[in-house]
Each structure stands twice: as structure tokens, then as C-alpha cells.
Coordinates of C-alpha atoms and ligand atoms in Angstrom, one line a residue:
X1 CA 15.5 8.9 14.8
X2 CA 12.4 10.4 16.4
X3 CA 11.2 13.0 13.8
X4 CA 7.8 12.3 14.2
X5 CA 7.9 9.4 11.4
X6 CA 8.7 6.7 13.9
X7 CA 6.6 3.5 13.5
X8 CA 5.3 5.0 10.3
X9 CA 8.3 4.8 8.1
X10 CA 10.4 2.2 9.2
X11 CA 14.0 2.0 8.2
X12 CA 17.2 3.8 9.2
X13 CA 19.3 3.0 6.0
X14 CA 20.9 6.1 4.3
X15 CA 18.4 6.0 1.4
X16 CA 15.3 5.9 4.2
X17 CA 17.0 8.8 6.2
X18 CA 17.1 10.9 3.0
X19 CA 13.4 10.0 2.2
X20 CA 12.3 10.7 5.8
X21 CA 13.8 14.2 5.2
X22 CA 12.1 14.8 2.1
X23 CA 9.0 13.8 3.7
X24 CA 9.3 16.2 6.4
X25 CA 10.4 18.9 4.0
X26 CA 7.3 18.6 1.5
X27 CA 4.9 18.0 4.5
X28 CA 5.3 21.9 5.3
X29 CA 4.0 22.8 1.8
X30 CA 0.9 22.2 0.0
X31 CA 1.9 21.7 -3.6
X32 CA 1.0 18.3 -5.1
X33 CA 3.6 15.3 -4.8
X34 CA 4.0 12.4 -7.1
X35 CA 5.3 9.5 -5.3
X36 CA 7.1 7.2 -7.3
X37 CA 8.6 3.2 -6.7
X38 CA 8.3 -0.1 -7.4
X39 CA 5.2 -2.2 -6.2
X40 CA 5.2 -2.9 -2.6
X41 CA 8.1 -0.7 -1.9
X42 CA 6.0 1.6 0.4
X43 CA 4.6 4.5 -1.7
X44 CA 1.1 4.7 0.4
X45 CA 3.2 4.6 3.6
X46 CA 5.1 7.6 2.6
X47 CA 1.7 9.5 1.5
X48 CA 0.6 8.7 5.0
X49 CA 3.7 9.9 6.4
X50 CA 3.3 13.3 4.5
X51 CA -0.1 13.8 5.7
X52 CA 0.8 12.8 9.4
X53 CA 3.7 15.1 9.3
X54 CA 1.7 18.2 7.7
X55 CA -0.5 21.0 9.3
X56 CA -3.3 18.9 7.7
X57 CA -2.9 15.8 10.0
X58 CA -6.2 16.3 12.1
X59 CA -8.1 16.4 9.0
X60 CA -9.0 13.1 7.0
X61 CA -6.6 11.3 5.0
X62 CA -8.4 9.6 2.0
X63 CA -6.6 6.9 -0.1
X64 CA -7.9 5.4 -3.2
X65 CA -6.4 3.3 -6.0
X66 CA -7.6 4.7 -9.4
X67 CA -7.2 1.2 -10.8
X68 CA -10.0 -0.2 -8.4
X69 CA -12.7 2.2 -9.7
X70 CA -14.4 1.1 -12.9
X71 CA -14.3 3.9 -15.8
X72 CA -17.7 4.7 -15.8
X73 CA -17.8 5.6 -11.7
X74 CA -15.0 7.6 -11.6
X75 CA -16.2 10.9 -11.8
X76 CA -19.0 10.2 -9.2
X77 CA -16.6 8.5 -7.0
X78 CA -14.1 11.6 -6.9
X79 CA -16.7 14.4 -7.1
X80 CA -20.0 12.9 -5.7
X81 CA -23.4 12.9 -7.3
X82 CA -27.0 14.2 -6.7
X83 CA -30.0 11.8 -6.6
X84 CA -31.0 11.0 -10.1
X85 CA -27.9 12.0 -11.6
X86 CA -27.7 8.3 -13.5
X87 CA -29.8 5.3 -13.5
X88 CA -28.4 4.1 -10.2
X89 CA -28.0 7.1 -8.3
X90 CA -30.7 7.0 -6.0
X91 CA -29.2 8.8 -2.9
X92 CA -26.5 11.7 -2.8
X93 CA -23.2 10.5 -2.7
X94 CA -20.3 12.5 -1.3
X95 CA -17.3 12.3 -3.4
X96 CA -13.7 11.7 -2.3
X97 CA -12.8 15.3 -2.8
X98 CA -15.4 16.5 -0.3
X99 CA -14.9 13.8 2.1
X100 CA -11.0 14.9 2.3
X101 CA -12.1 18.2 3.0
X102 CA -9.2 20.1 4.8
X103 CA -7.0 17.0 4.6
X104 CA -5.2 15.1 2.1
X105 CA -6.4 12.8 -0.9
X106 CA -4.0 10.3 -2.1
X107 CA -4.7 8.9 -5.5
X108 CA -2.9 5.7 -6.2
X109 CA -2.0 4.2 -9.6
X110 CA -2.7 7.7 -11.1
X111 CA -1.2 6.6 -14.4
X112 CA -4.4 4.6 -15.0
X113 CA -6.8 7.1 -14.7
X114 CA -8.9 7.1 -18.2
X115 CA -7.9 9.8 -20.7
X116 CA -11.4 11.3 -21.0
X117 CA -11.3 11.9 -17.3
X118 CA -8.2 13.7 -17.1
X119 CA -9.0 17.0 -18.4
X120 CA -12.1 17.3 -15.6
X121 CA -9.4 16.3 -13.0
X122 CA -7.2 19.0 -14.1
X123 CA -9.8 21.4 -14.1
X124 CA -10.8 20.6 -10.5
X125 CA -7.1 21.0 -9.4
X126 CA -6.9 24.4 -11.1
X127 CA -10.2 25.7 -9.8
X128 CA -10.0 24.1 -6.5
X129 CA -13.9 23.4 -6.6
X130 CA -16.0 20.4 -7.4
X131 CA -19.5 19.7 -9.1
X132 CA -21.3 16.7 -7.8
X133 CA -22.7 15.0 -10.9
X134 CA -26.3 16.1 -11.6
X135 CA -25.6 19.6 -10.0
X136 CA -24.4 22.7 -11.5
X137 CA -23.3 24.3 -8.0
X138 CA -19.7 24.7 -7.5
X139 CA -18.3 23.4 -4.3
X140 CA -15.2 24.8 -3.0
X141 CA -12.7 21.9 -2.0
X142 CA -9.5 22.7 0.3
X143 CA -7.5 19.5 -0.3
X144 CA -3.9 18.4 -1.0
X145 CA -3.4 16.2 -3.5
X146 CA -0.8 13.4 -3.4
X147 CA -0.3 10.7 -6.2
X148 CA 1.7 7.6 -6.8
X149 CA 2.6 5.4 -9.5
X150 CA 4.8 2.6 -10.5
X151 CA 4.3 3.5 -14.2
X152 CA 6.6 5.2 -16.8
X153 CA 4.1 8.1 -16.9
X154 CA 6.6 10.2 -19.4
X155 CA 6.2 7.2 -21.5
X156 CA 2.4 7.6 -21.1
X157 CA 2.7 11.0 -22.2
X158 CA 4.7 10.4 -25.2
X159 CA 2.1 7.6 -26.1
X160 CA -1.0 10.0 -25.8
X161 CA -2.4 8.2 -22.8
X162 CA -1.8 10.8 -20.1
X163 CA -2.1 14.6 -20.7
X164 CA 1.1 16.3 -20.3
X165 CA -0.5 19.4 -18.5
X166 CA -2.0 16.9 -15.8
X167 CA 1.4 15.4 -15.3
X168 CA 3.3 18.8 -14.8
X169 CA 0.3 19.8 -12.4
X170 CA 1.1 16.5 -10.3
X171 CA 4.5 16.3 -10.3
X172 CA 5.7 19.6 -9.1
X173 CA 7.8 17.6 -6.7
X174 CA 8.6 13.9 -6.9
X175 CA 9.6 11.4 -4.2
X176 CA 11.2 8.1 -5.1
X177 CA 10.6 5.3 -2.7
X178 CA 14.0 3.0 -3.0
X179 CA 13.2 -0.7 -3.6
X180 CA 14.0 -2.8 -0.7
X181 CA 17.0 -4.6 -2.2
X182 CA 18.9 -1.0 -2.3
X183 CA 18.5 -0.8 1.5
X184 CA 18.8 -4.3 2.9
X185 CA 20.2 -3.1 6.2
X186 CA 16.7 -2.2 6.9
X187 CA 15.3 -5.8 6.9
X188 CA 16.2 -6.3 10.5
X189 CA 14.2 -3.2 11.9
X190 CA 11.1 -4.3 9.4
X191 CA 11.2 -7.9 10.3
X192 CA 10.9 -6.5 14.2
X193 CA 8.1 -4.1 13.2
X194 CA 6.2 -6.4 11.3
X195 CA 6.5 -9.2 14.2
X196 CA 5.2 -6.8 16.7
X197 CA 2.3 -5.5 14.3
X198 CA 1.0 -8.9 13.3
X199 CA 1.6 -11.1 16.6
X200 CA -0.3 -8.2 18.3
X201 CA -3.3 -8.3 15.8
X202 CA -3.3 -12.2 16.3
X203 CA -2.7 -11.8 20.2
X204 CA 0.0 -14.2 19.7
X205 CA 3.4 -14.7 21.5
X206 CA 5.8 -14.9 18.7
X207 CA 9.5 -16.1 18.4
X208 CA 11.2 -13.6 16.2
X209 CA 13.3 -15.1 13.4
X210 CA 16.6 -16.3 14.8
X211 CA 20.1 -14.4 13.7
X212 CA 20.8 -16.9 11.1
X213 CA 17.3 -16.2 9.3
X214 CA 17.6 -12.7 9.6
X215 CA 21.2 -12.8 7.9
X216 CA 19.3 -14.9 5.0
X217 CA 16.6 -12.3 4.7
X218 CA 19.1 -9.7 4.5
X219 CA 20.6 -11.3 1.3
X220 CA 17.4 -12.0 -0.6
X221 CA 16.6 -9.4 -3.2
X222 CA 12.9 -8.8 -2.3
X223 CA 11.5 -8.4 -5.8
X224 CA 8.0 -7.7 -4.0
X225 CA 9.8 -5.3 -1.8
X226 CA 8.4 -4.4 1.6
X227 CA 5.1 -6.0 1.0
X228 CA 6.9 -9.4 0.4
X229 CA 8.9 -9.2 3.4
X230 CA 5.7 -8.3 5.4
X231 CA 3.9 -11.2 3.9
X232 CA 7.0 -13.5 4.7
X233 CA 6.7 -12.5 8.6
X234 CA 2.9 -13.3 8.3
X235 CA 3.8 -16.9 7.1
X236 CA 6.9 -17.1 9.8
X237 CA 4.2 -16.4 12.5
X238 CA 2.1 -19.3 11.5
X239 CA 4.6 -21.7 9.9
X240 CA 8.0 -21.0 11.5
X241 CA 11.2 -21.8 9.5
X242 CA 8.7 -23.6 6.9
X243 CA 8.0 -19.9 5.8
X244 CA 11.6 -20.2 4.2
X245 CA 10.7 -22.8 1.5
X246 CA 8.7 -20.0 -0.3
X247 CA 11.9 -17.9 -0.7
X248 CA 14.1 -21.0 -1.7
X249 CA 11.6 -21.9 -4.3
X250 CA 11.5 -18.4 -5.6
X251 CA 7.7 -18.4 -5.3
X252 CA 7.9 -14.7 -5.2
X253 CA 8.4 -12.5 -8.1
X254 CA 12.0 -12.8 -10.0
X255 CA 14.0 -9.8 -9.9
X256 CA 13.6 -8.7 -13.6
X257 CA 11.8 -9.7 -16.8
X258 CA 14.8 -11.4 -18.5
X259 CA 15.0 -13.9 -15.7
X260 CA 11.2 -14.5 -16.1
X261 CA 11.5 -15.2 -19.7
X262 CA 14.4 -17.5 -19.3
X263 CA 12.9 -19.6 -16.7
X264 CA 9.7 -20.0 -18.9
X265 CA 11.7 -21.9 -21.5
X266 CA 11.4 -24.7 -19.0
X267 CA 7.9 -24.5 -18.1
X268 CA 4.5 -25.8 -19.1
X269 CA 2.0 -23.2 -20.3
X270 CA -0.1 -24.1 -17.1
X271 CA 2.9 -23.5 -14.9
X272 CA 3.6 -20.1 -16.6
X273 CA -0.3 -19.2 -16.1
X274 CA -0.1 -20.3 -12.6
X275 CA 2.9 -18.1 -11.8
X276 CA 1.8 -15.0 -13.6
X277 CA -1.6 -15.1 -11.6
X278 CA 0.4 -15.6 -8.4
X279 CA 2.5 -12.4 -9.3
X280 CA -0.3 -10.4 -10.1
X281 CA -2.3 -11.4 -7.3
X282 CA 0.5 -10.9 -4.8
X283 CA 1.0 -7.3 -6.8
X284 CA -2.8 -6.5 -6.0
X285 CA -2.5 -7.4 -2.2
X286 CA -4.9 -10.4 -2.8
X287 CA -7.7 -8.5 -4.2
X288 CA -9.3 -11.1 -6.6
X289 CA -11.4 -8.3 -8.5
X290 CA -8.5 -6.1 -9.2
X291 CA -6.6 -9.1 -10.1
X292 CA -9.1 -10.5 -12.6
X293 CA -9.6 -6.9 -14.3
X294 CA -5.9 -6.7 -14.6
X295 CA -5.4 -10.0 -16.3
X296 CA -8.7 -9.1 -18.6
X297 CA -10.4 -12.2 -17.3
X298 CA -13.9 -12.8 -15.8
X299 CA -13.9 -13.1 -12.1
X300 CA -15.4 -16.5 -12.4
X301 CA -12.6 -17.6 -14.5
X302 CA -10.0 -16.4 -12.0
X303 CA -11.7 -18.3 -9.5
X304 CA -11.7 -21.4 -11.6
X305 CA -8.2 -21.0 -12.1
X306 CA -7.2 -20.4 -8.7
X307 CA -9.1 -23.5 -7.6
X308 CA -7.3 -25.5 -10.5
X309 CA -3.9 -24.3 -9.5
X310 CA -4.5 -24.3 -5.7
X311 CA -3.4 -20.7 -5.4
X312 CA -4.3 -19.1 -2.3
X313 CA -4.5 -15.4 -2.0
X314 CA -1.8 -13.7 0.1
X315 CA -3.2 -12.6 3.5
Ligands
ATP1 N1 8.9 1.7 5.5 C1 8.0 1.1 5.9 N2 7.5 0.8 7.3 C2 6.8 0.2 7.6 N3 5.8 -0.5 6.9 C3 6.0 -0.3 5.5 C4 7.2 0.4 5.0 N4 7.0 0.3 3.5 C5 5.9 -0.4 3.4 N5 5.3 -0.9 4.3 C6 4.5 -1.7 4.3 O1 4.3 -2.7 3.2 C7 3.0 -2.9 2.6 C8 3.3 -2.2 1.3 O2 3.3 -0.7 1.3 P1 2.6 0.3 0.5 O3 1.1 -0.3 0.4 O4 2.8 1.5 0.9 O5 3.2 -0.1 -1.0 P2 3.0 0.4 -2.3 O6 4.4 0.8 -2.8 O7 1.9 1.5 -2.4 O8 2.8 -0.7 -3.3 P3 1.8 -0.7 -4.6 O9 2.5 -0.5 -5.8 O10 1.3 -2.4 -4.6 O11 0.5 0.1 -4.3 C9 2.3 -2.3 3.6 O12 1.6 -3.1 4.3 C10 3.2 -1.3 4.4 O13 2.3 -1.1 5.6
MG2 MG1 0.0 1.4 -3.2

């Protein structure tokens, strides 16, 4: 199992071994790779592993979620700007492409980039040069592009929300990150990894979950994938066996949409709202601004609701 990815891409199940193989293979090439998989399955981890195994590993890895950038700022965020390029542009800003020079730029949630920006992004990928906003000078960039999405991007193309030419540019090679429920054999190794990671961070001596708990964790479907398991371990470290209650109650996300709607039949509107907020917040890794944006809600009203329903953001 020592292929240079140890400690980065934990898991020794057949699907993970295959994925590691593919990671090592695409790491040697320089074409774009589209990484697909459910939320929390480990898409960013895979992107970092590709970079770490590539000849670019000494240069920067820059990761950015396209969902987190307001539409009006996306161009300056990626390409940079000169002073005075727009009202708030007081100083020069170096864009993410330039920051990643020689290395890898990872754009997460690529399905969500605004349609009117897609053509400009495509041109940069083709010409391998960027222009900072407010400047006419073209700057050559040598950057490998990795992207990820959990969205049905082919459907977005069919709906006219995503340019076909950009999709074909980005998905030269696709990697699928399998959901955790298809590789439950990896649960014990992952638990060990996360206990070490978080106990170390908090400087604690932690009793790892006993075998009967590990067995239960290996039977749970993990709708929130590896992120949900990691959150469980963090709760285990502070709460011990009490952490299991959350799994029993199904606080975590249900497996599929049908389950959700059937359960909703026996819930009040407030309970449903609280559950949706919890799901989205967990899915945003606890980032309240992103959560509010995804729910189409002012941040203030999200805070009020978090308060009202007693919801705390995941660690
Ligand atoms: N194979 C793995 N080995 C070690 N840690 C992992 C693995 N897969 C996921 N993780 C951890 O789980 C968490 C979620 O992973 P990651 O952020 O890569 O998921 P994602 O697919 O990008 O999720 P999202 O769709 O929400 O962006 C991270 O803290 C990551 O470190
Ligand atoms: Mg991600």
C-alpha cells in the first residue's frame, strides 16, 4: 500500500485501490481531469493526491470552490485585476491562475460557474494566458486544471446552463470517487486515520471506538460519506458513545430522495425546515455564508433560524 499516496487517500478496498491506480496514472499526464462523486466522498482529497503524485508537486496547489465566489467577482478572483479596474479595486490582485503558476488549480463545484463567464474560462484554457481585469497585457500561465462536481453536468449542458465545449475541455479524463457505502471495508482504516488526525490536533489521548462500535459503523450507509464519518469521529473524541445517538436518530442525511419525502409526511413544517438547514449546512462543511446562499436566504435570517432550531454548525 505504499505508493506515495499513503496518508492522503486512506482506504484499501477494491474500489479505492482502483482509484489510487487511476490517480497515479493521471498524475503523470497534464490534461484536465474532472473528478465526480457525491458530497463528502473525497473529491478534493483526490485532487490533492493527483497534485502530490505529479511532477508539479513542488509548485502550489490552489483549491477554490466556484460556489463560494460571488458572480461579480469571479473574473477578478481567477484572473486578477489592476488598481482601478473597478470601483473597489484599490490594489493589484494576483488571480488564482497566476498564484498556481507551475502547479495545479483545482476548481470545485465547476457546474456552478456562471454561464456568461464560461466562454472566457474556456479561452484561457485554450490559450494558456490570462489578462488581469483592467489590463491588456496577456500573461502566460502554466497551470494544470483539475475540476470537481457533484452535479449532473451533462444535464446542465442539455438545459443550456453549461457550455458543451467547456465540458469537453474539462472532462478529457473523468475520475469517479465511490460513495463510502460501496466501500464499507474502508471504515476501520478511516476511523483510525481520523482519530489520529483529530486527537493530535487537540493534543488529546483518545480511546478509539471499541470493536463493537466499529462493527456498527461498518453497517451504516453514510449518506454524508467520508465527511460524515469524520464528523462522527470528532464527536466521538469529545462525547464518547453518546456520539452514536446521532447515527441512531438519523440526524445525518437520509440515503435517497424518496426516503426524505416519505419521512416528511409525518413532520411539521418547522421540523422539515430545520432538517433541510442541517443537511445543507453539513453539506457546506459548516460554512454559514455558503449555506445561506444555497438556500436563497439572507445570512441574518439563517442565523435567526439556527438560533430558533438550536442548530450548531458541524466542527
Ligand atoms: N480517502 C480519504 N482519506 C482520508 N480522508 C478523506 C478521504 N476522503 C475524504 N476524506 C476527508 O473527508 C472530508 C471530505 O472530503 P472532501 O472535502 O475531499 O470531499 P468532497 O467530495 O470534495 O466534498 P464536497 O462535495 O462537499 O466538496 C475531508 O475532511 C477529507 O480530508
Ligand atoms: Mg469538495
